[in-house]
């Protein structure tokens, strides 16, 4: 990878042998490996020993989880907050593991819509809850830094499964708790997230 980064620097009309850039290939490789470490993470070991059987059927909410990801169209960062809720049937996930789950999927090349769905689907698959809701609010540097439609550099996406999809009151309770009621598309649009990053650009 380091040789590729040296070539990239030269293609950008830089001098890879300039003092300040000498160690850059090594640093970029290390940074990129960390930022894509989600490909090499195993969900089951992340959740290892953290699925608990409980007699609890109220909504579990973890909000304001910070995440950083890379848009797969431009390899530029998009980042923001992820809010997750679910209603357990027999199992819950240890609370500290939920941000780790977000890391596994955000540390990959992503689009915001898929990131949102992958988190929801994984929770659904692992603990079979009555419902799962995931809302992600993010700023896309590929839009804002390049000056493309600045007003769209912020996007909100959501995935609503089970009770959160079928029951408007449950969904509203969640959106009320994360204070996003007005910013999220209406019930019929749950599947169609905002176009976050326009791949044609
Ligand atoms: Zn992009």
mmCIF file with all atom_site columns, C-alpha atoms and ligand atoms in Angstrom:
data_model
loop_
_atom_site.group_PDB
_atom_site.id
_atom_site.type_symbol
_atom_site.label_atom_id
_atom_site.label_alt_id
_atom_site.label_comp_id
_atom_site.label_asym_id
_atom_site.label_entity_id
_atom_site.label_seq_id
_atom_site.pdbx_PDB_ins_code
_atom_site.Cartn_x
_atom_site.Cartn_y
_atom_site.Cartn_z
_atom_site.occupancy
_atom_site.B_iso_or_equiv
_atom_site.pdbx_formal_charge
_atom_site.auth_seq_id
_atom_site.auth_comp_id
_atom_site.auth_asym_id
_atom_site.auth_atom_id
_atom_site.pdbx_PDB_model_num
ATOM   1   C  CA  . UNK A 1 1   ? 0.000   0.000   0.000   1.00 0.00 ? 1   UNK A CA  1
ATOM   2   C  CA  . UNK A 1 2   ? 2.829   2.411   0.814   1.00 0.00 ? 2   UNK A CA  1
ATOM   3   C  CA  . UNK A 1 3   ? 4.172   2.265   -2.753  1.00 0.00 ? 3   UNK A CA  1
ATOM   4   C  CA  . UNK A 1 4   ? 0.683   3.089   -4.040  1.00 0.00 ? 4   UNK A CA  1
ATOM   5   C  CA  . UNK A 1 5   ? 0.463   6.113   -1.741  1.00 0.00 ? 5   UNK A CA  1
ATOM   6   C  CA  . UNK A 1 6   ? 3.858   7.327   -2.981  1.00 0.00 ? 6   UNK A CA  1
ATOM   7   C  CA  . UNK A 1 7   ? 2.572   7.042   -6.563  1.00 0.00 ? 7   UNK A CA  1
ATOM   8   C  CA  . UNK A 1 8   ? -0.628  8.813   -5.592  1.00 0.00 ? 8   UNK A CA  1
ATOM   9   C  CA  . UNK A 1 9   ? 1.358   11.711  -4.091  1.00 0.00 ? 9   UNK A CA  1
ATOM   10  C  CA  . UNK A 1 10  ? 3.371   11.993  -7.315  1.00 0.00 ? 10  UNK A CA  1
ATOM   11  C  CA  . UNK A 1 11  ? 0.140   11.928  -9.378  1.00 0.00 ? 11  UNK A CA  1
ATOM   12  C  CA  . UNK A 1 12  ? -1.110  14.820  -7.240  1.00 0.00 ? 12  UNK A CA  1
ATOM   13  C  CA  . UNK A 1 13  ? 1.965   16.816  -8.406  1.00 0.00 ? 13  UNK A CA  1
ATOM   14  C  CA  . UNK A 1 14  ? 3.625   16.435  -5.030  1.00 0.00 ? 14  UNK A CA  1
ATOM   15  C  CA  . UNK A 1 15  ? 7.165   15.269  -4.331  1.00 0.00 ? 15  UNK A CA  1
ATOM   16  C  CA  . UNK A 1 16  ? 6.959   12.045  -2.282  1.00 0.00 ? 16  UNK A CA  1
ATOM   17  C  CA  . UNK A 1 17  ? 10.575  12.606  -1.229  1.00 0.00 ? 17  UNK A CA  1
ATOM   18  C  CA  . UNK A 1 18  ? 9.860   15.968  0.366   1.00 0.00 ? 18  UNK A CA  1
ATOM   19  C  CA  . UNK A 1 19  ? 10.710  15.833  4.076   1.00 0.00 ? 19  UNK A CA  1
ATOM   20  C  CA  . UNK A 1 20  ? 7.148   16.325  5.335   1.00 0.00 ? 20  UNK A CA  1
ATOM   21  C  CA  . UNK A 1 21  ? 5.860   13.525  3.089   1.00 0.00 ? 21  UNK A CA  1
ATOM   22  C  CA  . UNK A 1 22  ? 8.514   10.889  3.721   1.00 0.00 ? 22  UNK A CA  1
ATOM   23  C  CA  . UNK A 1 23  ? 6.534   9.019   6.370   1.00 0.00 ? 23  UNK A CA  1
ATOM   24  C  CA  . UNK A 1 24  ? 3.132   9.851   4.908   1.00 0.00 ? 24  UNK A CA  1
ATOM   25  C  CA  . UNK A 1 25  ? 2.676   6.553   3.010   1.00 0.00 ? 25  UNK A CA  1
ATOM   26  C  CA  . UNK A 1 26  ? 3.283   4.643   6.247   1.00 0.00 ? 26  UNK A CA  1
ATOM   27  C  CA  . UNK A 1 27  ? 0.847   6.855   8.168   1.00 0.00 ? 27  UNK A CA  1
ATOM   28  C  CA  . UNK A 1 28  ? -1.830  6.726   5.469   1.00 0.00 ? 28  UNK A CA  1
ATOM   29  C  CA  . UNK A 1 29  ? -1.631  2.941   5.329   1.00 0.00 ? 29  UNK A CA  1
ATOM   30  C  CA  . UNK A 1 30  ? -2.025  2.722   9.095   1.00 0.00 ? 30  UNK A CA  1
ATOM   31  C  CA  . UNK A 1 31  ? -4.938  5.183   9.082   1.00 0.00 ? 31  UNK A CA  1
ATOM   32  C  CA  . UNK A 1 32  ? -6.743  3.455   6.206   1.00 0.00 ? 32  UNK A CA  1
ATOM   33  C  CA  . UNK A 1 33  ? -6.340  0.047   7.805   1.00 0.00 ? 33  UNK A CA  1
ATOM   34  C  CA  . UNK A 1 34  ? -7.894  1.371   11.001  1.00 0.00 ? 34  UNK A CA  1
ATOM   35  C  CA  . UNK A 1 35  ? -10.710 3.144   9.136   1.00 0.00 ? 35  UNK A CA  1
ATOM   36  C  CA  . UNK A 1 36  ? -11.571 -0.076  7.283   1.00 0.00 ? 36  UNK A CA  1
ATOM   37  C  CA  . UNK A 1 37  ? -10.975 -2.460  10.191  1.00 0.00 ? 37  UNK A CA  1
ATOM   38  C  CA  . UNK A 1 38  ? -14.690 -3.301  10.161  1.00 0.00 ? 38  UNK A CA  1
ATOM   39  C  CA  . UNK A 1 39  ? -14.084 -5.674  7.245   1.00 0.00 ? 39  UNK A CA  1
ATOM   40  C  CA  . UNK A 1 40  ? -11.876 -7.786  9.462   1.00 0.00 ? 40  UNK A CA  1
ATOM   41  C  CA  . UNK A 1 41  ? -14.062 -7.659  12.575  1.00 0.00 ? 41  UNK A CA  1
ATOM   42  C  CA  . UNK A 1 42  ? -16.288 -10.564 13.461  1.00 0.00 ? 42  UNK A CA  1
ATOM   43  C  CA  . UNK A 1 43  ? -19.751 -9.633  14.720  1.00 0.00 ? 43  UNK A CA  1
ATOM   44  C  CA  . UNK A 1 44  ? -20.038 -12.724 16.893  1.00 0.00 ? 44  UNK A CA  1
ATOM   45  C  CA  . UNK A 1 45  ? -16.779 -12.041 18.702  1.00 0.00 ? 45  UNK A CA  1
ATOM   46  C  CA  . UNK A 1 46  ? -17.765 -8.383  19.139  1.00 0.00 ? 46  UNK A CA  1
ATOM   47  C  CA  . UNK A 1 47  ? -21.031 -9.479  20.762  1.00 0.00 ? 47  UNK A CA  1
ATOM   48  C  CA  . UNK A 1 48  ? -19.382 -12.365 22.549  1.00 0.00 ? 48  UNK A CA  1
ATOM   49  C  CA  . UNK A 1 49  ? -20.815 -12.909 26.032  1.00 0.00 ? 49  UNK A CA  1
ATOM   50  C  CA  . UNK A 1 50  ? -22.968 -9.821  25.741  1.00 0.00 ? 50  UNK A CA  1
ATOM   51  C  CA  . UNK A 1 51  ? -26.332 -11.260 24.745  1.00 0.00 ? 51  UNK A CA  1
ATOM   52  C  CA  . UNK A 1 52  ? -28.400 -11.607 27.893  1.00 0.00 ? 52  UNK A CA  1
ATOM   53  C  CA  . UNK A 1 53  ? -31.700 -13.330 28.478  1.00 0.00 ? 53  UNK A CA  1
ATOM   54  C  CA  . UNK A 1 54  ? -34.057 -10.977 30.302  1.00 0.00 ? 54  UNK A CA  1
ATOM   55  C  CA  . UNK A 1 55  ? -37.625 -10.550 31.362  1.00 0.00 ? 55  UNK A CA  1
ATOM   56  C  CA  . UNK A 1 56  ? -37.915 -7.035  30.003  1.00 0.00 ? 56  UNK A CA  1
ATOM   57  C  CA  . UNK A 1 57  ? -40.013 -5.810  27.120  1.00 0.00 ? 57  UNK A CA  1
ATOM   58  C  CA  . UNK A 1 58  ? -39.693 -2.026  27.216  1.00 0.00 ? 58  UNK A CA  1
ATOM   59  C  CA  . UNK A 1 59  ? -37.922 -0.023  24.553  1.00 0.00 ? 59  UNK A CA  1
ATOM   60  C  CA  . UNK A 1 60  ? -34.140 0.069   24.887  1.00 0.00 ? 60  UNK A CA  1
ATOM   61  C  CA  . UNK A 1 61  ? -32.588 3.230   23.459  1.00 0.00 ? 61  UNK A CA  1
ATOM   62  C  CA  . UNK A 1 62  ? -28.968 4.157   22.894  1.00 0.00 ? 62  UNK A CA  1
ATOM   63  C  CA  . UNK A 1 63  ? -28.695 7.587   21.345  1.00 0.00 ? 63  UNK A CA  1
ATOM   64  C  CA  . UNK A 1 64  ? -25.974 9.969   20.163  1.00 0.00 ? 64  UNK A CA  1
ATOM   65  C  CA  . UNK A 1 65  ? -23.470 7.278   19.254  1.00 0.00 ? 65  UNK A CA  1
ATOM   66  C  CA  . UNK A 1 66  ? -20.650 9.046   17.416  1.00 0.00 ? 66  UNK A CA  1
ATOM   67  C  CA  . UNK A 1 67  ? -19.475 7.367   14.259  1.00 0.00 ? 67  UNK A CA  1
ATOM   68  C  CA  . UNK A 1 68  ? -17.021 8.068   11.447  1.00 0.00 ? 68  UNK A CA  1
ATOM   69  C  CA  . UNK A 1 69  ? -17.153 6.354   8.082   1.00 0.00 ? 69  UNK A CA  1
ATOM   70  C  CA  . UNK A 1 70  ? -15.827 6.725   4.534   1.00 0.00 ? 70  UNK A CA  1
ATOM   71  C  CA  . UNK A 1 71  ? -18.141 7.234   1.586   1.00 0.00 ? 71  UNK A CA  1
ATOM   72  C  CA  . UNK A 1 72  ? -17.542 4.529   -0.975  1.00 0.00 ? 72  UNK A CA  1
ATOM   73  C  CA  . UNK A 1 73  ? -17.985 6.897   -3.910  1.00 0.00 ? 73  UNK A CA  1
ATOM   74  C  CA  . UNK A 1 74  ? -15.241 9.354   -3.006  1.00 0.00 ? 74  UNK A CA  1
ATOM   75  C  CA  . UNK A 1 75  ? -13.323 7.751   -0.117  1.00 0.00 ? 75  UNK A CA  1
ATOM   76  C  CA  . UNK A 1 76  ? -14.040 10.894  1.910   1.00 0.00 ? 76  UNK A CA  1
ATOM   77  C  CA  . UNK A 1 77  ? -15.400 10.940  5.461   1.00 0.00 ? 77  UNK A CA  1
ATOM   78  C  CA  . UNK A 1 78  ? -18.996 11.119  6.474   1.00 0.00 ? 78  UNK A CA  1
ATOM   79  C  CA  . UNK A 1 79  ? -19.726 11.252  10.184  1.00 0.00 ? 79  UNK A CA  1
ATOM   80  C  CA  . UNK A 1 80  ? -22.339 12.114  12.755  1.00 0.00 ? 80  UNK A CA  1
ATOM   81  C  CA  . UNK A 1 81  ? -24.653 10.467  15.248  1.00 0.00 ? 81  UNK A CA  1
ATOM   82  C  CA  . UNK A 1 82  ? -26.409 7.136   15.273  1.00 0.00 ? 82  UNK A CA  1
ATOM   83  C  CA  . UNK A 1 83  ? -29.512 6.458   17.404  1.00 0.00 ? 83  UNK A CA  1
ATOM   84  C  CA  . UNK A 1 84  ? -30.678 2.927   18.034  1.00 0.00 ? 84  UNK A CA  1
ATOM   85  C  CA  . UNK A 1 85  ? -33.739 1.467   19.717  1.00 0.00 ? 85  UNK A CA  1
ATOM   86  C  CA  . UNK A 1 86  ? -35.181 -1.988  20.021  1.00 0.00 ? 86  UNK A CA  1
ATOM   87  C  CA  . UNK A 1 87  ? -37.898 -3.795  21.937  1.00 0.00 ? 87  UNK A CA  1
ATOM   88  C  CA  . UNK A 1 88  ? -36.597 -7.095  23.292  1.00 0.00 ? 88  UNK A CA  1
ATOM   89  C  CA  . UNK A 1 89  ? -38.486 -10.359 23.334  1.00 0.00 ? 89  UNK A CA  1
ATOM   90  C  CA  . UNK A 1 90  ? -36.175 -12.600 25.348  1.00 0.00 ? 90  UNK A CA  1
ATOM   91  C  CA  . UNK A 1 91  ? -32.703 -11.168 24.745  1.00 0.00 ? 91  UNK A CA  1
ATOM   92  C  CA  . UNK A 1 92  ? -30.862 -7.860  25.097  1.00 0.00 ? 92  UNK A CA  1
ATOM   93  C  CA  . UNK A 1 93  ? -27.420 -6.758  23.928  1.00 0.00 ? 93  UNK A CA  1
ATOM   94  C  CA  . UNK A 1 94  ? -24.993 -5.424  26.523  1.00 0.00 ? 94  UNK A CA  1
ATOM   95  C  CA  . UNK A 1 95  ? -25.228 -1.634  26.201  1.00 0.00 ? 95  UNK A CA  1
ATOM   96  C  CA  . UNK A 1 96  ? -21.500 -1.127  25.739  1.00 0.00 ? 96  UNK A CA  1
ATOM   97  C  CA  . UNK A 1 97  ? -21.545 -3.446  22.730  1.00 0.00 ? 97  UNK A CA  1
ATOM   98  C  CA  . UNK A 1 98  ? -23.948 -1.331  20.724  1.00 0.00 ? 98  UNK A CA  1
ATOM   99  C  CA  . UNK A 1 99  ? -21.418 1.406   19.845  1.00 0.00 ? 99  UNK A CA  1
ATOM   100 C  CA  . UNK A 1 100 ? -18.967 -1.393  18.965  1.00 0.00 ? 100 UNK A CA  1
ATOM   101 C  CA  . UNK A 1 101 ? -21.521 -2.788  16.551  1.00 0.00 ? 101 UNK A CA  1
ATOM   102 C  CA  . UNK A 1 102 ? -21.785 0.659   14.924  1.00 0.00 ? 102 UNK A CA  1
ATOM   103 C  CA  . UNK A 1 103 ? -17.968 0.744   14.611  1.00 0.00 ? 103 UNK A CA  1
ATOM   104 C  CA  . UNK A 1 104 ? -17.895 -2.621  12.836  1.00 0.00 ? 104 UNK A CA  1
ATOM   105 C  CA  . UNK A 1 105 ? -20.139 -1.348  10.051  1.00 0.00 ? 105 UNK A CA  1
ATOM   106 C  CA  . UNK A 1 106 ? -18.943 2.273   9.929   1.00 0.00 ? 106 UNK A CA  1
ATOM   107 C  CA  . UNK A 1 107 ? -15.273 1.308   9.626   1.00 0.00 ? 107 UNK A CA  1
ATOM   108 C  CA  . UNK A 1 108 ? -15.790 0.192   6.053   1.00 0.00 ? 108 UNK A CA  1
ATOM   109 C  CA  . UNK A 1 109 ? -16.427 1.937   2.742   1.00 0.00 ? 109 UNK A CA  1
ATOM   110 C  CA  . UNK A 1 110 ? -20.090 2.778   3.044   1.00 0.00 ? 110 UNK A CA  1
ATOM   111 C  CA  . UNK A 1 111 ? -23.131 4.651   1.919   1.00 0.00 ? 111 UNK A CA  1
ATOM   112 C  CA  . UNK A 1 112 ? -25.251 6.021   4.746   1.00 0.00 ? 112 UNK A CA  1
ATOM   113 C  CA  . UNK A 1 113 ? -28.360 4.093   3.704   1.00 0.00 ? 113 UNK A CA  1
ATOM   114 C  CA  . UNK A 1 114 ? -26.601 0.711   3.777   1.00 0.00 ? 114 UNK A CA  1
ATOM   115 C  CA  . UNK A 1 115 ? -24.836 1.487   7.063   1.00 0.00 ? 115 UNK A CA  1
ATOM   116 C  CA  . UNK A 1 116 ? -28.242 2.217   8.627   1.00 0.00 ? 116 UNK A CA  1
ATOM   117 C  CA  . UNK A 1 117 ? -29.773 -1.007  7.313   1.00 0.00 ? 117 UNK A CA  1
ATOM   118 C  CA  . UNK A 1 118 ? -26.825 -3.224  8.238   1.00 0.00 ? 118 UNK A CA  1
ATOM   119 C  CA  . UNK A 1 119 ? -26.946 -2.106  11.878  1.00 0.00 ? 119 UNK A CA  1
ATOM   120 C  CA  . UNK A 1 120 ? -30.718 -2.680  12.071  1.00 0.00 ? 120 UNK A CA  1
ATOM   121 C  CA  . UNK A 1 121 ? -30.566 -6.058  10.313  1.00 0.00 ? 121 UNK A CA  1
ATOM   122 C  CA  . UNK A 1 122 ? -27.771 -7.321  12.550  1.00 0.00 ? 122 UNK A CA  1
ATOM   123 C  CA  . UNK A 1 123 ? -29.618 -6.456  15.762  1.00 0.00 ? 123 UNK A CA  1
ATOM   124 C  CA  . UNK A 1 124 ? -32.741 -8.036  14.337  1.00 0.00 ? 124 UNK A CA  1
ATOM   125 C  CA  . UNK A 1 125 ? -30.859 -11.198 13.410  1.00 0.00 ? 125 UNK A CA  1
ATOM   126 C  CA  . UNK A 1 126 ? -28.946 -11.556 16.687  1.00 0.00 ? 126 UNK A CA  1
ATOM   127 C  CA  . UNK A 1 127 ? -31.692 -11.052 19.275  1.00 0.00 ? 127 UNK A CA  1
ATOM   128 C  CA  . UNK A 1 128 ? -34.955 -11.336 17.281  1.00 0.00 ? 128 UNK A CA  1
ATOM   129 C  CA  . UNK A 1 129 ? -36.571 -8.310  18.979  1.00 0.00 ? 129 UNK A CA  1
ATOM   130 C  CA  . UNK A 1 130 ? -40.156 -7.115  18.459  1.00 0.00 ? 130 UNK A CA  1
ATOM   131 C  CA  . UNK A 1 131 ? -38.732 -4.212  16.522  1.00 0.00 ? 131 UNK A CA  1
ATOM   132 C  CA  . UNK A 1 132 ? -35.557 -2.253  15.746  1.00 0.00 ? 132 UNK A CA  1
ATOM   133 C  CA  . UNK A 1 133 ? -35.107 1.397   14.823  1.00 0.00 ? 133 UNK A CA  1
ATOM   134 C  CA  . UNK A 1 134 ? -31.903 2.986   13.610  1.00 0.00 ? 134 UNK A CA  1
ATOM   135 C  CA  . UNK A 1 135 ? -31.580 6.654   12.675  1.00 0.00 ? 135 UNK A CA  1
ATOM   136 C  CA  . UNK A 1 136 ? -28.335 8.156   11.394  1.00 0.00 ? 136 UNK A CA  1
ATOM   137 C  CA  . UNK A 1 137 ? -27.654 11.863  10.978  1.00 0.00 ? 137 UNK A CA  1
ATOM   138 C  CA  . UNK A 1 138 ? -24.457 12.605  9.096   1.00 0.00 ? 138 UNK A CA  1
ATOM   139 C  CA  . UNK A 1 139 ? -22.425 15.265  7.367   1.00 0.00 ? 139 UNK A CA  1
ATOM   140 C  CA  . UNK A 1 140 ? -20.752 14.220  4.128   1.00 0.00 ? 140 UNK A CA  1
ATOM   141 C  CA  . UNK A 1 141 ? -17.410 15.862  3.426   1.00 0.00 ? 141 UNK A CA  1
ATOM   142 C  CA  . UNK A 1 142 ? -17.585 14.639  -0.174  1.00 0.00 ? 142 UNK A CA  1
ATOM   143 C  CA  . UNK A 1 143 ? -20.460 17.077  -0.582  1.00 0.00 ? 143 UNK A CA  1
ATOM   144 C  CA  . UNK A 1 144 ? -19.440 19.986  1.638   1.00 0.00 ? 144 UNK A CA  1
ATOM   145 C  CA  . UNK A 1 145 ? -15.702 20.076  0.821   1.00 0.00 ? 145 UNK A CA  1
ATOM   146 C  CA  . UNK A 1 146 ? -16.275 19.867  -2.909  1.00 0.00 ? 146 UNK A CA  1
ATOM   147 C  CA  . UNK A 1 147 ? -18.975 22.532  -2.792  1.00 0.00 ? 147 UNK A CA  1
ATOM   148 C  CA  . UNK A 1 148 ? -21.579 20.210  -4.320  1.00 0.00 ? 148 UNK A CA  1
ATOM   149 C  CA  . UNK A 1 149 ? -25.088 21.189  -3.273  1.00 0.00 ? 149 UNK A CA  1
ATOM   150 C  CA  . UNK A 1 150 ? -24.031 22.329  0.154   1.00 0.00 ? 150 UNK A CA  1
ATOM   151 C  CA  . UNK A 1 151 ? -27.554 22.091  1.519   1.00 0.00 ? 151 UNK A CA  1
ATOM   152 C  CA  . UNK A 1 152 ? -27.448 18.308  0.991   1.00 0.00 ? 152 UNK A CA  1
ATOM   153 C  CA  . UNK A 1 153 ? -24.224 17.641  2.829   1.00 0.00 ? 153 UNK A CA  1
ATOM   154 C  CA  . UNK A 1 154 ? -26.319 16.754  5.899   1.00 0.00 ? 154 UNK A CA  1
ATOM   155 C  CA  . UNK A 1 155 ? -28.503 13.676  5.578   1.00 0.00 ? 155 UNK A CA  1
ATOM   156 C  CA  . UNK A 1 156 ? -30.808 11.695  7.828   1.00 0.00 ? 156 UNK A CA  1
ATOM   157 C  CA  . UNK A 1 157 ? -31.491 8.034   7.125   1.00 0.00 ? 157 UNK A CA  1
ATOM   158 C  CA  . UNK A 1 158 ? -33.582 5.534   9.028   1.00 0.00 ? 158 UNK A CA  1
ATOM   159 C  CA  . UNK A 1 159 ? -34.357 1.846   9.158   1.00 0.00 ? 159 UNK A CA  1
ATOM   160 C  CA  . UNK A 1 160 ? -37.529 0.775   10.954  1.00 0.00 ? 160 UNK A CA  1
ATOM   161 C  CA  . UNK A 1 161 ? -38.247 -2.906  11.457  1.00 0.00 ? 161 UNK A CA  1
ATOM   162 C  CA  . UNK A 1 162 ? -41.075 -4.796  13.150  1.00 0.00 ? 162 UNK A CA  1
ATOM   163 C  CA  . UNK A 1 163 ? -42.994 -2.766  15.728  1.00 0.00 ? 163 UNK A CA  1
ATOM   164 C  CA  . UNK A 1 164 ? -41.241 0.469   14.691  1.00 0.00 ? 164 UNK A CA  1
ATOM   165 C  CA  . UNK A 1 165 ? -42.462 0.008   11.141  1.00 0.00 ? 165 UNK A CA  1
ATOM   166 C  CA  . UNK A 1 166 ? -45.969 -1.232  11.948  1.00 0.00 ? 166 UNK A CA  1
ATOM   167 C  CA  . UNK A 1 167 ? -46.862 0.883   14.950  1.00 0.00 ? 167 UNK A CA  1
ATOM   168 C  CA  . UNK A 1 168 ? -46.896 4.663   14.509  1.00 0.00 ? 168 UNK A CA  1
ATOM   169 C  CA  . UNK A 1 169 ? -47.038 5.281   18.271  1.00 0.00 ? 169 UNK A CA  1
ATOM   170 C  CA  . UNK A 1 170 ? -43.951 3.201   18.924  1.00 0.00 ? 170 UNK A CA  1
ATOM   171 C  CA  . UNK A 1 171 ? -42.113 4.969   16.129  1.00 0.00 ? 171 UNK A CA  1
ATOM   172 C  CA  . UNK A 1 172 ? -43.188 8.411   17.397  1.00 0.00 ? 172 UNK A CA  1
ATOM   173 C  CA  . UNK A 1 173 ? -42.126 7.548   20.934  1.00 0.00 ? 173 UNK A CA  1
ATOM   174 C  CA  . UNK A 1 174 ? -38.652 6.748   19.647  1.00 0.00 ? 174 UNK A CA  1
ATOM   175 C  CA  . UNK A 1 175 ? -38.428 9.839   17.418  1.00 0.00 ? 175 UNK A CA  1
ATOM   176 C  CA  . UNK A 1 176 ? -39.669 11.965  20.318  1.00 0.00 ? 176 UNK A CA  1
ATOM   177 C  CA  . UNK A 1 177 ? -36.935 10.552  22.563  1.00 0.00 ? 177 UNK A CA  1
ATOM   178 C  CA  . UNK A 1 178 ? -34.229 11.349  20.047  1.00 0.00 ? 178 UNK A CA  1
ATOM   179 C  CA  . UNK A 1 179 ? -35.877 14.713  19.198  1.00 0.00 ? 179 UNK A CA  1
ATOM   180 C  CA  . UNK A 1 180 ? -35.907 14.081  15.492  1.00 0.00 ? 180 UNK A CA  1
ATOM   181 C  CA  . UNK A 1 181 ? -39.591 13.897  14.763  1.00 0.00 ? 181 UNK A CA  1
ATOM   182 C  CA  . UNK A 1 182 ? -39.582 16.667  12.176  1.00 0.00 ? 182 UNK A CA  1
ATOM   183 C  CA  . UNK A 1 183 ? -36.373 15.714  10.429  1.00 0.00 ? 183 UNK A CA  1
ATOM   184 C  CA  . UNK A 1 184 ? -37.205 12.152  9.461   1.00 0.00 ? 184 UNK A CA  1
ATOM   185 C  CA  . UNK A 1 185 ? -39.272 11.233  6.394   1.00 0.00 ? 185 UNK A CA  1
ATOM   186 C  CA  . UNK A 1 186 ? -42.892 10.124  6.898   1.00 0.00 ? 186 UNK A CA  1
ATOM   187 C  CA  . UNK A 1 187 ? -43.974 6.511   7.461   1.00 0.00 ? 187 UNK A CA  1
ATOM   188 C  CA  . UNK A 1 188 ? -44.338 5.696   3.781   1.00 0.00 ? 188 UNK A CA  1
ATOM   189 C  CA  . UNK A 1 189 ? -40.799 6.810   3.056   1.00 0.00 ? 189 UNK A CA  1
ATOM   190 C  CA  . UNK A 1 190 ? -39.011 4.716   5.650   1.00 0.00 ? 190 UNK A CA  1
ATOM   191 C  CA  . UNK A 1 191 ? -37.448 2.535   2.995   1.00 0.00 ? 191 UNK A CA  1
ATOM   192 C  CA  . UNK A 1 192 ? -36.333 5.467   0.878   1.00 0.00 ? 192 UNK A CA  1
ATOM   193 C  CA  . UNK A 1 193 ? -33.597 7.256   2.699   1.00 0.00 ? 193 UNK A CA  1
ATOM   194 C  CA  . UNK A 1 194 ? -32.365 10.694  1.719   1.00 0.00 ? 194 UNK A CA  1
ATOM   195 C  CA  . UNK A 1 195 ? -29.876 10.549  -1.136  1.00 0.00 ? 195 UNK A CA  1
ATOM   196 C  CA  . UNK A 1 196 ? -26.813 11.283  0.902   1.00 0.00 ? 196 UNK A CA  1
ATOM   197 C  CA  . UNK A 1 197 ? -23.936 11.256  -1.515  1.00 0.00 ? 197 UNK A CA  1
ATOM   198 C  CA  . UNK A 1 198 ? -24.567 11.493  -5.238  1.00 0.00 ? 198 UNK A CA  1
ATOM   199 C  CA  . UNK A 1 199 ? -22.373 8.874   -6.859  1.00 0.00 ? 199 UNK A CA  1
ATOM   200 C  CA  . UNK A 1 200 ? -22.496 10.443  -10.329 1.00 0.00 ? 200 UNK A CA  1
ATOM   201 C  CA  . UNK A 1 201 ? -20.562 13.491  -9.111  1.00 0.00 ? 201 UNK A CA  1
HETATM 202 ZN ZN1 . LIG B 2 .   ? -19.325 10.625  -1.507  1.00 0.00 ? 1   LIG B ZN1 1
#
